[in-house]
Short mmCIF file of C-alpha atoms in Angstrom, two decimals:
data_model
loop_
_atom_site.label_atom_id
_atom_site.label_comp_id
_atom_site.label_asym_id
_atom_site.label_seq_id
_atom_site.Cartn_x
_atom_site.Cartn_y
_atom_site.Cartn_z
CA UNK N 1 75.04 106.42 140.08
CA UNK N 2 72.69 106.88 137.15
CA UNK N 3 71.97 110.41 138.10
CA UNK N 4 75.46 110.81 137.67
CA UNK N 5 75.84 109.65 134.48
CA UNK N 6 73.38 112.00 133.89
CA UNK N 7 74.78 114.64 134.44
CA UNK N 8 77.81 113.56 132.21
CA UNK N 9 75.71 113.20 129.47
CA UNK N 10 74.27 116.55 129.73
CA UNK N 11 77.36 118.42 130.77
CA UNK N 12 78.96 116.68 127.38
CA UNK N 13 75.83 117.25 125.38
CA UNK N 14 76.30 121.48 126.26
CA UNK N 15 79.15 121.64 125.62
CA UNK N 16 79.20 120.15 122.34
CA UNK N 17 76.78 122.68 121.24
CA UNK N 18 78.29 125.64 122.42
CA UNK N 19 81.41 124.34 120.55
CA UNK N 20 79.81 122.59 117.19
CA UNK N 21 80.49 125.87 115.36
CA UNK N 22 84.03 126.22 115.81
CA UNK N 23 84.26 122.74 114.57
CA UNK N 24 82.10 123.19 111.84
CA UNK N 25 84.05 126.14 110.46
CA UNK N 26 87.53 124.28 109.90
CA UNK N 27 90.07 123.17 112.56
CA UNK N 28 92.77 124.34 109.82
CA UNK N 29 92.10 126.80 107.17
CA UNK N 30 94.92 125.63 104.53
CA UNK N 31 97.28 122.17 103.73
CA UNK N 32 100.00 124.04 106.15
CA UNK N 33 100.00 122.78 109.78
CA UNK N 34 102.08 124.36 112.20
CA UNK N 35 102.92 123.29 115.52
CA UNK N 36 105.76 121.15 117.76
CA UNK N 37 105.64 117.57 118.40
CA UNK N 38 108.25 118.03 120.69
CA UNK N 39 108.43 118.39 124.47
CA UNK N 40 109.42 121.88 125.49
CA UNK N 41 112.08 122.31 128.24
CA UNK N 42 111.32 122.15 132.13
CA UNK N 43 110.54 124.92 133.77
CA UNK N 44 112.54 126.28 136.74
CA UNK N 45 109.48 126.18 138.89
CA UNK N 46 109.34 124.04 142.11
CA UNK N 47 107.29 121.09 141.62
CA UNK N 48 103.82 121.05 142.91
CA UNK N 49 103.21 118.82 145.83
CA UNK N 50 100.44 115.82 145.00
CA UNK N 51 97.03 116.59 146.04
CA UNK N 52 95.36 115.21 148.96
CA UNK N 53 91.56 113.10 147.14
CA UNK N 54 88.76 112.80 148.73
CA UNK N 55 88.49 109.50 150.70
CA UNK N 56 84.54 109.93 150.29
CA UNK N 57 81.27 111.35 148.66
CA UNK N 58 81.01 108.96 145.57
CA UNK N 59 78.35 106.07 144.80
CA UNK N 60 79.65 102.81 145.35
CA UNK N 61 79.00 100.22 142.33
CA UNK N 62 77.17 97.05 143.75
CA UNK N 63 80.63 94.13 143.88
CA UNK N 64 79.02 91.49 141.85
CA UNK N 65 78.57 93.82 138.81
CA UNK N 66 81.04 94.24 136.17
CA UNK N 67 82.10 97.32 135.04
CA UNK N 68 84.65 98.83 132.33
CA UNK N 69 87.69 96.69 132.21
CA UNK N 70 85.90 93.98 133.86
CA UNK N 71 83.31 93.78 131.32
CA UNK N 72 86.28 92.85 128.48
CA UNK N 73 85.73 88.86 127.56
CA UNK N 74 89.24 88.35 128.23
CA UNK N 75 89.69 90.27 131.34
CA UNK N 76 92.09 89.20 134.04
CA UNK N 77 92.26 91.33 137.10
CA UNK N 78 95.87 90.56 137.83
CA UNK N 79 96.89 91.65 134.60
CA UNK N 80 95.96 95.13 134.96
CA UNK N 81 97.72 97.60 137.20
CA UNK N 82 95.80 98.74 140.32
CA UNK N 83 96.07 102.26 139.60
CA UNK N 84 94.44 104.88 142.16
CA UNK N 85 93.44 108.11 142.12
CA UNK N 86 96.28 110.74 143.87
CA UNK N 87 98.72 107.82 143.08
CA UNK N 88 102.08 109.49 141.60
CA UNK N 89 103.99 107.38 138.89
CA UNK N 90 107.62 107.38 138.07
CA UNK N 91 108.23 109.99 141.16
CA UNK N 92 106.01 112.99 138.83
CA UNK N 93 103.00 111.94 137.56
CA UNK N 94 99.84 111.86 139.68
CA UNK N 95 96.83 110.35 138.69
CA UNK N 96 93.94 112.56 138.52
CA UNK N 97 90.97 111.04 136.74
CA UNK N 98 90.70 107.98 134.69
CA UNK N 99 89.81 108.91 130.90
CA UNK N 100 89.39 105.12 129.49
CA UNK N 101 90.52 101.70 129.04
CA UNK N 102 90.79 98.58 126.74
CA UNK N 103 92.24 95.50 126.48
CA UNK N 104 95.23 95.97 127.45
CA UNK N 105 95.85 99.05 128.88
CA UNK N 106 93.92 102.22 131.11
CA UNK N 107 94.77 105.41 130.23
CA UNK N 108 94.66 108.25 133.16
CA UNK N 109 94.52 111.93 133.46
CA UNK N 110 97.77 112.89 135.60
CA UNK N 111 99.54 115.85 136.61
CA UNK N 112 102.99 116.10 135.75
CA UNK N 113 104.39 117.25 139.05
CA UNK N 114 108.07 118.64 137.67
CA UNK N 115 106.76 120.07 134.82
CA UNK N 116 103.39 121.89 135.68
CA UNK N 117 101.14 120.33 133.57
CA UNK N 118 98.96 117.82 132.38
CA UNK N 119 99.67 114.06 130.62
CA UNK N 120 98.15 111.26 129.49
CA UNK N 121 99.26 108.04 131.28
CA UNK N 122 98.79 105.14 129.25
CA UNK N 123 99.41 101.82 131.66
CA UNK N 124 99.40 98.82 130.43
CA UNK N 125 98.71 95.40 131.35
CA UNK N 126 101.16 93.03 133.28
CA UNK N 127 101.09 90.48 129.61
CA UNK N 128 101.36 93.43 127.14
CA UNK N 129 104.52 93.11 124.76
CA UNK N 130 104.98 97.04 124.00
CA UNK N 131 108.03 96.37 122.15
CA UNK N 132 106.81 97.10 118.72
CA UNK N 133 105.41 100.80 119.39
CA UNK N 134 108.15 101.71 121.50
CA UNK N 135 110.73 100.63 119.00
CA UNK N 136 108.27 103.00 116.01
CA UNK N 137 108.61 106.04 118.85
CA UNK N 138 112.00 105.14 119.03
CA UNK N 139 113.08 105.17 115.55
CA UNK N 140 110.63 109.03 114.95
CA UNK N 141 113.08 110.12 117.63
CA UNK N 142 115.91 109.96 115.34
CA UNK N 143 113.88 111.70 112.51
CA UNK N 144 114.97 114.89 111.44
CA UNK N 145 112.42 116.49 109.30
CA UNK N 146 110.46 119.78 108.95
CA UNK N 147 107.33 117.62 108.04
CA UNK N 148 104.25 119.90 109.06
CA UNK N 149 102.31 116.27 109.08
CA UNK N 150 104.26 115.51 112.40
CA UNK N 151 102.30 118.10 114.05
CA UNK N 152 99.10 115.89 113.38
CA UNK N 153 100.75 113.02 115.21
CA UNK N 154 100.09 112.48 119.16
CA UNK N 155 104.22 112.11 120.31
CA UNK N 156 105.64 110.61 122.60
CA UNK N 157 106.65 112.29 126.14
CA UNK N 158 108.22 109.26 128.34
CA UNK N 159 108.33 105.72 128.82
CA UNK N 160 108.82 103.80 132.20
CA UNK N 161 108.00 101.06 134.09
CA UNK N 162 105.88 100.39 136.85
CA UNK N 163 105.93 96.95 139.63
CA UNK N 164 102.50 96.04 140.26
CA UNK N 165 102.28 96.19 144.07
CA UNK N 166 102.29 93.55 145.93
CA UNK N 167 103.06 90.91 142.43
CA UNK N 168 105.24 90.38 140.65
CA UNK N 169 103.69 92.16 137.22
CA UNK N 170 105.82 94.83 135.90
CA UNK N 171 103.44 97.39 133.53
CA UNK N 172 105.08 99.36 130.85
CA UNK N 173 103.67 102.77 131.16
CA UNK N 174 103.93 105.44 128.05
CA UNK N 175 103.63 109.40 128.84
CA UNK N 176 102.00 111.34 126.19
CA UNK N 177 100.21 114.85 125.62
CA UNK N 178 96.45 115.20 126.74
CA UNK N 179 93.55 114.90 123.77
CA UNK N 180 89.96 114.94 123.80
CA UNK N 181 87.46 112.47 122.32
CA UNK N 182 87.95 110.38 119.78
CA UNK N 183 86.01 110.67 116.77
CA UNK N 184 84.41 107.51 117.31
CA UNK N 185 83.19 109.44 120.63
CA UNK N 186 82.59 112.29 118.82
CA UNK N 187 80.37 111.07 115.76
CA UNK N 188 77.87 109.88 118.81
CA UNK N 189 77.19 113.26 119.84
CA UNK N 190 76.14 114.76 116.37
CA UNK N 191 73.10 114.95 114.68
CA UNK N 192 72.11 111.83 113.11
CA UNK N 193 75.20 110.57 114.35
CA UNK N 194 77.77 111.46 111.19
CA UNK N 195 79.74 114.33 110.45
CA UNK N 196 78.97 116.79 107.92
CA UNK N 197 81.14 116.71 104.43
CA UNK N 198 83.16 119.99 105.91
CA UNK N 199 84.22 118.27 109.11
CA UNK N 200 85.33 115.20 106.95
CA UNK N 201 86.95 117.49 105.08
CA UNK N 202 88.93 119.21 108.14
CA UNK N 203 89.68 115.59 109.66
CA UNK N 204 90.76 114.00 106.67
CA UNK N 205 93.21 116.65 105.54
CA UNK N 206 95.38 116.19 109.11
CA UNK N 207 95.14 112.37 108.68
CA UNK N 208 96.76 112.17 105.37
CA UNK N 209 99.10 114.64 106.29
CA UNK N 210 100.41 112.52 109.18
CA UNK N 211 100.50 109.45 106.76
CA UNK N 212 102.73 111.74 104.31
CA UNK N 213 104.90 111.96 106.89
CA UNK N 214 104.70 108.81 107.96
CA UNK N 215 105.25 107.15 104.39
CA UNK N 216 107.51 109.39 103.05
CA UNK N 217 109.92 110.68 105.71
CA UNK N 218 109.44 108.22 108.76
CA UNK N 219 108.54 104.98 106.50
CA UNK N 220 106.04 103.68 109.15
CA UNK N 221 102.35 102.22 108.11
CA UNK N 222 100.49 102.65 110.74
CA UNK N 223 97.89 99.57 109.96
CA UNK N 224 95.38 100.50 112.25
CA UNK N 225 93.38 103.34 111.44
CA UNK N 226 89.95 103.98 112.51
CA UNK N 227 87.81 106.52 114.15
CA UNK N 228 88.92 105.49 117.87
CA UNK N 229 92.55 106.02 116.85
CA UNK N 230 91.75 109.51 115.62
CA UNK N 231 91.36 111.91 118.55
CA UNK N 232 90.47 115.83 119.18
CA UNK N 233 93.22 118.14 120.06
CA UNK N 234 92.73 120.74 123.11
CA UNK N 235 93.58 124.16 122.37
CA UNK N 236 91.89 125.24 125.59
CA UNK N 237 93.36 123.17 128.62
CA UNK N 238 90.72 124.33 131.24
CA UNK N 239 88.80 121.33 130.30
CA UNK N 240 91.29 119.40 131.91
CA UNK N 241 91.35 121.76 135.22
CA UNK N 242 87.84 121.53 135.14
CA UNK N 243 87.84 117.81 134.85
CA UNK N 244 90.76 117.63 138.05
CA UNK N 245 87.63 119.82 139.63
CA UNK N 246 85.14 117.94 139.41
CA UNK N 247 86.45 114.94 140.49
CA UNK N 248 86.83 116.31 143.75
CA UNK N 249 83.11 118.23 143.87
CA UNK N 250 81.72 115.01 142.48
CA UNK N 251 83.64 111.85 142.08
CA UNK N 252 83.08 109.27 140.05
CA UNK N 253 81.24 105.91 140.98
CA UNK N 254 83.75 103.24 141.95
CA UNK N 255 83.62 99.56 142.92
CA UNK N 256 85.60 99.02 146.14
CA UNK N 257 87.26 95.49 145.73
CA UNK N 258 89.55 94.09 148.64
CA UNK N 259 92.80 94.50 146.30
CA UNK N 260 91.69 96.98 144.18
CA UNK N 261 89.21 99.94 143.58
CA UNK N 262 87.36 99.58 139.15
CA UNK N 263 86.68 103.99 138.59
CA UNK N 264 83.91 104.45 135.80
CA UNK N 265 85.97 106.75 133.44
CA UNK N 266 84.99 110.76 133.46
CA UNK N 267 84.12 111.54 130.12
CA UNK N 268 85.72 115.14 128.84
CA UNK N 269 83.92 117.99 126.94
CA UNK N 270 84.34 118.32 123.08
CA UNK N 271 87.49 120.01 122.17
CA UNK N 272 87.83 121.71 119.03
CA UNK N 273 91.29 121.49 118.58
CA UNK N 274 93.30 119.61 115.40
CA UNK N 275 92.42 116.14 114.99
CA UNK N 276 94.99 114.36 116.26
CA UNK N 277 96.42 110.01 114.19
CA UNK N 278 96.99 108.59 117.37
CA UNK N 279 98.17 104.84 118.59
CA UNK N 280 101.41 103.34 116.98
CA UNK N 281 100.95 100.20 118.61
CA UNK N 282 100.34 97.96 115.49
CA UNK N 283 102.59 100.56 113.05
CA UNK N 284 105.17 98.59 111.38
CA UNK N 285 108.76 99.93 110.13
CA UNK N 286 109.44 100.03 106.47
CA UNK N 287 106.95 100.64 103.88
CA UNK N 288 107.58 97.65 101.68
CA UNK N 289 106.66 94.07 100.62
CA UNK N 290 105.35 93.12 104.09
CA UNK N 291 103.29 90.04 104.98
CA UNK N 292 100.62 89.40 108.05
CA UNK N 293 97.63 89.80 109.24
CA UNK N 294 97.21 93.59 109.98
CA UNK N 295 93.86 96.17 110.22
CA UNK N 296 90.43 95.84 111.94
CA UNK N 297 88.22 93.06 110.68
CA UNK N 298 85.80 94.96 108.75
CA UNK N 299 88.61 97.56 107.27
CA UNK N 300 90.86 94.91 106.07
CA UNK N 301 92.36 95.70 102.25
CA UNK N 302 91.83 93.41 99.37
CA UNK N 303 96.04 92.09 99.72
CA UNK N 304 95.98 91.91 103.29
CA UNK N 305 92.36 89.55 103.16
CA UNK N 306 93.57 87.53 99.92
CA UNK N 307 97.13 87.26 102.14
CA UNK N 308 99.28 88.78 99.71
CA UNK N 309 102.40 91.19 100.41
CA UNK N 310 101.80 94.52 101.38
CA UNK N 311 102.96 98.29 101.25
CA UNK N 312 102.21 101.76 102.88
CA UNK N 313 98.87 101.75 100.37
CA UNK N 314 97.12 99.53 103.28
CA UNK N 315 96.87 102.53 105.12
CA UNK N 316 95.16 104.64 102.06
CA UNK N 317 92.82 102.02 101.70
CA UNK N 318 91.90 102.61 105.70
CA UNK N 319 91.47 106.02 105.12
CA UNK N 320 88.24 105.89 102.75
CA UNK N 321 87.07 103.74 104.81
CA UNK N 322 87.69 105.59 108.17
CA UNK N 323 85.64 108.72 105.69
CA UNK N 324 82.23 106.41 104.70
CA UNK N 325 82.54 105.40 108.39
CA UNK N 326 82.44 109.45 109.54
CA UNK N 327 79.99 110.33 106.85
CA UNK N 328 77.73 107.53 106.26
CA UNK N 329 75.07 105.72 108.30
CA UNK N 330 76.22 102.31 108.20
CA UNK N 331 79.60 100.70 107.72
CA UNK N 332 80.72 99.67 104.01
CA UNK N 333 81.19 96.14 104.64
CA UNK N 334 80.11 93.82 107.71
CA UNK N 335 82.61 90.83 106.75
CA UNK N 336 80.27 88.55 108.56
CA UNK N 337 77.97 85.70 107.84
CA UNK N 338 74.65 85.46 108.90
CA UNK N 339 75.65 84.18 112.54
CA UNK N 340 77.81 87.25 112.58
CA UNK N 341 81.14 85.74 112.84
CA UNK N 342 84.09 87.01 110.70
CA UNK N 343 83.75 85.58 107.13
CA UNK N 344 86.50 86.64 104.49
CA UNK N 345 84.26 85.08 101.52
CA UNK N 346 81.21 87.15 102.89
CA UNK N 347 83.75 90.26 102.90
CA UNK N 348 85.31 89.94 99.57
CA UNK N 349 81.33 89.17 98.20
CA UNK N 350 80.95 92.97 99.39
CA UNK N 351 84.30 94.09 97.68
CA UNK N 352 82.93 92.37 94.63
CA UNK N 353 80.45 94.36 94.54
CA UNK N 354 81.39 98.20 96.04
CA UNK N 355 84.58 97.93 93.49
CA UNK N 356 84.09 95.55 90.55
CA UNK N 357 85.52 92.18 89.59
CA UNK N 358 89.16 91.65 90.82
CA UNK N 359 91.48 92.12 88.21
CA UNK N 360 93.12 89.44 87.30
CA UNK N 361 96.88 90.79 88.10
CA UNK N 362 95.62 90.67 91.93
CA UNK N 363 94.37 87.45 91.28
CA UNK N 364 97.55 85.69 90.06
CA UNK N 365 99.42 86.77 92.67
CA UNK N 366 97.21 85.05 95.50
CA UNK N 367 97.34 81.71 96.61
CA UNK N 368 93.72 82.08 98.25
CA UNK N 369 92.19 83.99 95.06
CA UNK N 370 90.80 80.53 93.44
CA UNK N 371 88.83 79.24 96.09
CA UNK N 372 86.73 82.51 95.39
CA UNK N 373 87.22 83.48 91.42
CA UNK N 374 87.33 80.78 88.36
CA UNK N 375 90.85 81.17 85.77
CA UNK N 376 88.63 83.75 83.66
CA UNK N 377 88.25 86.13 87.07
CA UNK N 378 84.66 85.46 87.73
CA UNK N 379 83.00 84.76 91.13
CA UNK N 380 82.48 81.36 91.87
CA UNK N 381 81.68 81.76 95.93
CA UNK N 382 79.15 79.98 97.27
CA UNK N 383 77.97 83.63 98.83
CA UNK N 384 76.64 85.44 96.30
CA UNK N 385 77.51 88.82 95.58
CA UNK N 386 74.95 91.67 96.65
CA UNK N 387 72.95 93.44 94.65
CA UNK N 388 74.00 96.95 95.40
CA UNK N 389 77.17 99.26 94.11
CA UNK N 390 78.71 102.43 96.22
CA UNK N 391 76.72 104.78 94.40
CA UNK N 392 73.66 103.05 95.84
CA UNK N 393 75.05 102.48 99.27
CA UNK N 394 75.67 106.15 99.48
CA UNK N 395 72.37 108.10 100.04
CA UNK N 396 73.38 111.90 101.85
CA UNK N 397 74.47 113.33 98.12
CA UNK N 398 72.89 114.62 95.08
CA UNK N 399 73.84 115.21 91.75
CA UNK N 400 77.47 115.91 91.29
CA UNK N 401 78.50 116.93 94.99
CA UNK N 402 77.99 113.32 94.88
CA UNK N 403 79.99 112.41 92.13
CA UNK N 404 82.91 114.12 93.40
CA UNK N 405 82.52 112.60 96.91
CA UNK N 406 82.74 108.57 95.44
CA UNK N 407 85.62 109.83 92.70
CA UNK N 408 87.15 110.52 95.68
CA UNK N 409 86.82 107.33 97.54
CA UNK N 410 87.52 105.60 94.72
CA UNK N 411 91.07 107.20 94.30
CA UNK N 412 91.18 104.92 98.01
CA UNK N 413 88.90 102.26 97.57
CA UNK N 414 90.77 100.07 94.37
CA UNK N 415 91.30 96.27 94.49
CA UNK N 416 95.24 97.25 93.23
CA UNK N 417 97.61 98.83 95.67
CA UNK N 418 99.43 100.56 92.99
CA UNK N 419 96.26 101.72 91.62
CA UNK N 420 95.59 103.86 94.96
CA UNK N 421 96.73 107.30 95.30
CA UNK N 422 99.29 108.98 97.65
CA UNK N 423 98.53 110.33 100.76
CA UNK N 424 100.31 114.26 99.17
CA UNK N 425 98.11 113.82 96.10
CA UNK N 426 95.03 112.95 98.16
CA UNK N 427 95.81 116.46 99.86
CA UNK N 428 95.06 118.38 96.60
CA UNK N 429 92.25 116.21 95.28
CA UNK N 430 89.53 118.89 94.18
CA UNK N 431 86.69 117.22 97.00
CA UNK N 432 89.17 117.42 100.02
CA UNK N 433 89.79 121.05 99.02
CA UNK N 434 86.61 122.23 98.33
CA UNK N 435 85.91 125.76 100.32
CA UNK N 436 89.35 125.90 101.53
CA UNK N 437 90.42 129.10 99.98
CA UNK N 438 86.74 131.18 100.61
#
């Protein structure tokens, strides 16, 4: 089993390099994206018949170790769907190769049977409410818009469901195109583990313009952006051939269990296709005055910690932070005490001092603000605020390259909402479009 892994490592680490240059050089060369986000018509072809797997030749994983889902705190085996690989869903799509999981879902590599090509198969758990991001996938289907931002947003091919053999469980599955990596996965693989500022650059450009068109023409915030949400696109789809492949020259480790079989996931090569704003699951509808607990932990904005209404500028906040994350060494706030649970005083001690004081406008319109600032607007937490600003924390820039780069965080990064700029305007700030035109 290790071997194996191995070999996955290398076989990603090759291809990465053979690939880093395309990257490197621009996924885009200008603000104009072009491209469909909509599912081209059936072909008249017959459909394929489902492959026959191999019923041997892999390493079996020892029962009383856990492995992927099973390793999740909150994992329930009869939660998740038993999924197999050659088992066809919804009469068309045949599992080929499992590409991940999480809490409450594992996504597959499948063949789409009627169609002739590839899908992503996103199944999730029996106790999953998917109501939310099939109601945001509903409501873009009624969008009509020439947005080119829609082209940097993973859509939406089919939803069905599926019974959970043998209980009672029904699993909503969602269809959607095939990506590669996130860059979460990605960042891993590079050099010192960050991106360089021209990848940023390239990433951050198709981001924003997917929130444009999210703010502006779909009025959706997505809430939940982060590098794991952000994946590759695949402008070459033998990878995913030559993932089908190898599963039958060299499947993957399994555990055999007497009601169902755990697959390790088979990790793809780097693509070098457009990045890709993925997940809608925790996107809300309208872009105004909204309340709730929303965002990772340690991306959180100012209003959604201090529990104060909200807008689409929650979202613009995420996206600085989703850049120091790419290009940095170290995350721009831990929001933990020193036992390293969640702490919002520890986390707004770090705001304190990467932005400022508070203003006092944000201030006198939260409830929570005076447990942590006096009536004048100065801390009075019993953490005390570190010694360190974001020109300190950020140590890969000189001189005014560097300048630039935290001007343009800090067009992101304010305590206000309504201080924070656009996603359009972010697309012609002079840092993001640096080189574009050479």
């Amino acid at each position: 089993m290790e071997r194996r892994r191995l070999l996955y490592t290398l076989k990603k680490q090759t291809f990465f390099h053979t690939s880093r240059l395309s990257f490197n050089q621009g996924i885009v060369s200008s603000l104009l994206y072009t491209g469909s986000s909509k599912r081209g018509l059936a072909d008249l072809r017959s459909p394929l018949e489902p492959r026959v797997f191999p019923t041997s030749g892999w390493d079996n994983i020892d029962p009383s170790l856990p492995v992927e889902e099973e390793s999740i705190p909150s994992y329930r085996p009869e939660k998740f769907y038993p999924a197999h690989l050659g088992e066809v869903f919804n009469r068309r799509y045949q599992v080929v190769g499992k590409l991940g999981y999480g809490s409450s879902a594992t996504v597959w590599l499948s063949r789409d049977l009627l169609d002739h090509h590839y899908v992503a198969l996103k199944v999730y758990t029996a106790s999953t409410m998917v109501t939310r991001e099939i109601e945001i996938y509903n409501h873009l289907s009624t969008i009509q818009s020439t947005h080119a931002g829609q082209s940097c947003l993973r859509p939406l091919i089919e939803i069905f469901q599926a019974q959970n053999p043998g209980r009672e469980g029904v699993h909503t599955c969602l269809v959607h195109p095939p990506l590669g990596i996130s860059l979460d996965q990605l960042t891993r693989l590079l050099p010192d583990r960050v991106m360089s500022s021209a990848m940023v650059r390239t990433t951050i450009r198709n981001i924003l313009a997917a929130l444009d068109f999210l703010h502006t023409d779909a009025r959706i915030i997505h809430t939940d952006l982060q590098p794991n949400n952000i994946l590759l696109g695949i402008k070459d789809n033998s990878i995913l051939s030559e993932f089908e492949k190898a599963e039958f020259e060299a499947p993957v480790p399994r555990k055999i269990l007497e009601d169902r079989t755990i697959y390790l996931s088979r990790p793809l090569p780097i693509s070098c296709g457009t990045p890709v704003l993925c997940d809608l699951g925790e996107a809300r509808l309208g872009t105004d005055q909204q309340k709730g607990d929303i965002m990772p932990d340690i991306y959180r904005a100012p209003e959604v910690i201090l529990d104060m209404s909200r807008d689409y500028k929650v979202d613009i906040w995420n996206v600085g932070m989703v850049i120091w994350d790419l290009f940095e060494h170290r995350h721009l706030f831990k929001a933990r005490d020193p036992e390293g649970k969640l702490n919002d005083e520890y986390h707004l001690a770090e705001l304190q001092a990467v932005l400022g004081g508070a203003p006092p406008q944000l201030l006198a319109q939260s409830e929570r603000s005076p447990h942590f600032w006096d009536k004048n607007g100065e801390w009075k937490g019993a953490v005390p605020v570190p010694d360190y600003t974001l020109e300190t924390l950020e140590e890969r820039l000189q001189g005014d390259e560097k300048a630039d780069f935290l001007r343009f965080l800090r067009r992101m990064l304010c305590w206000l909402p309504e201080e924070r700029a656009t996603a359009k305007e972010l697309l012609f700030d002079p840092w993001l479009m640096h080189g574009l035109f050479k």
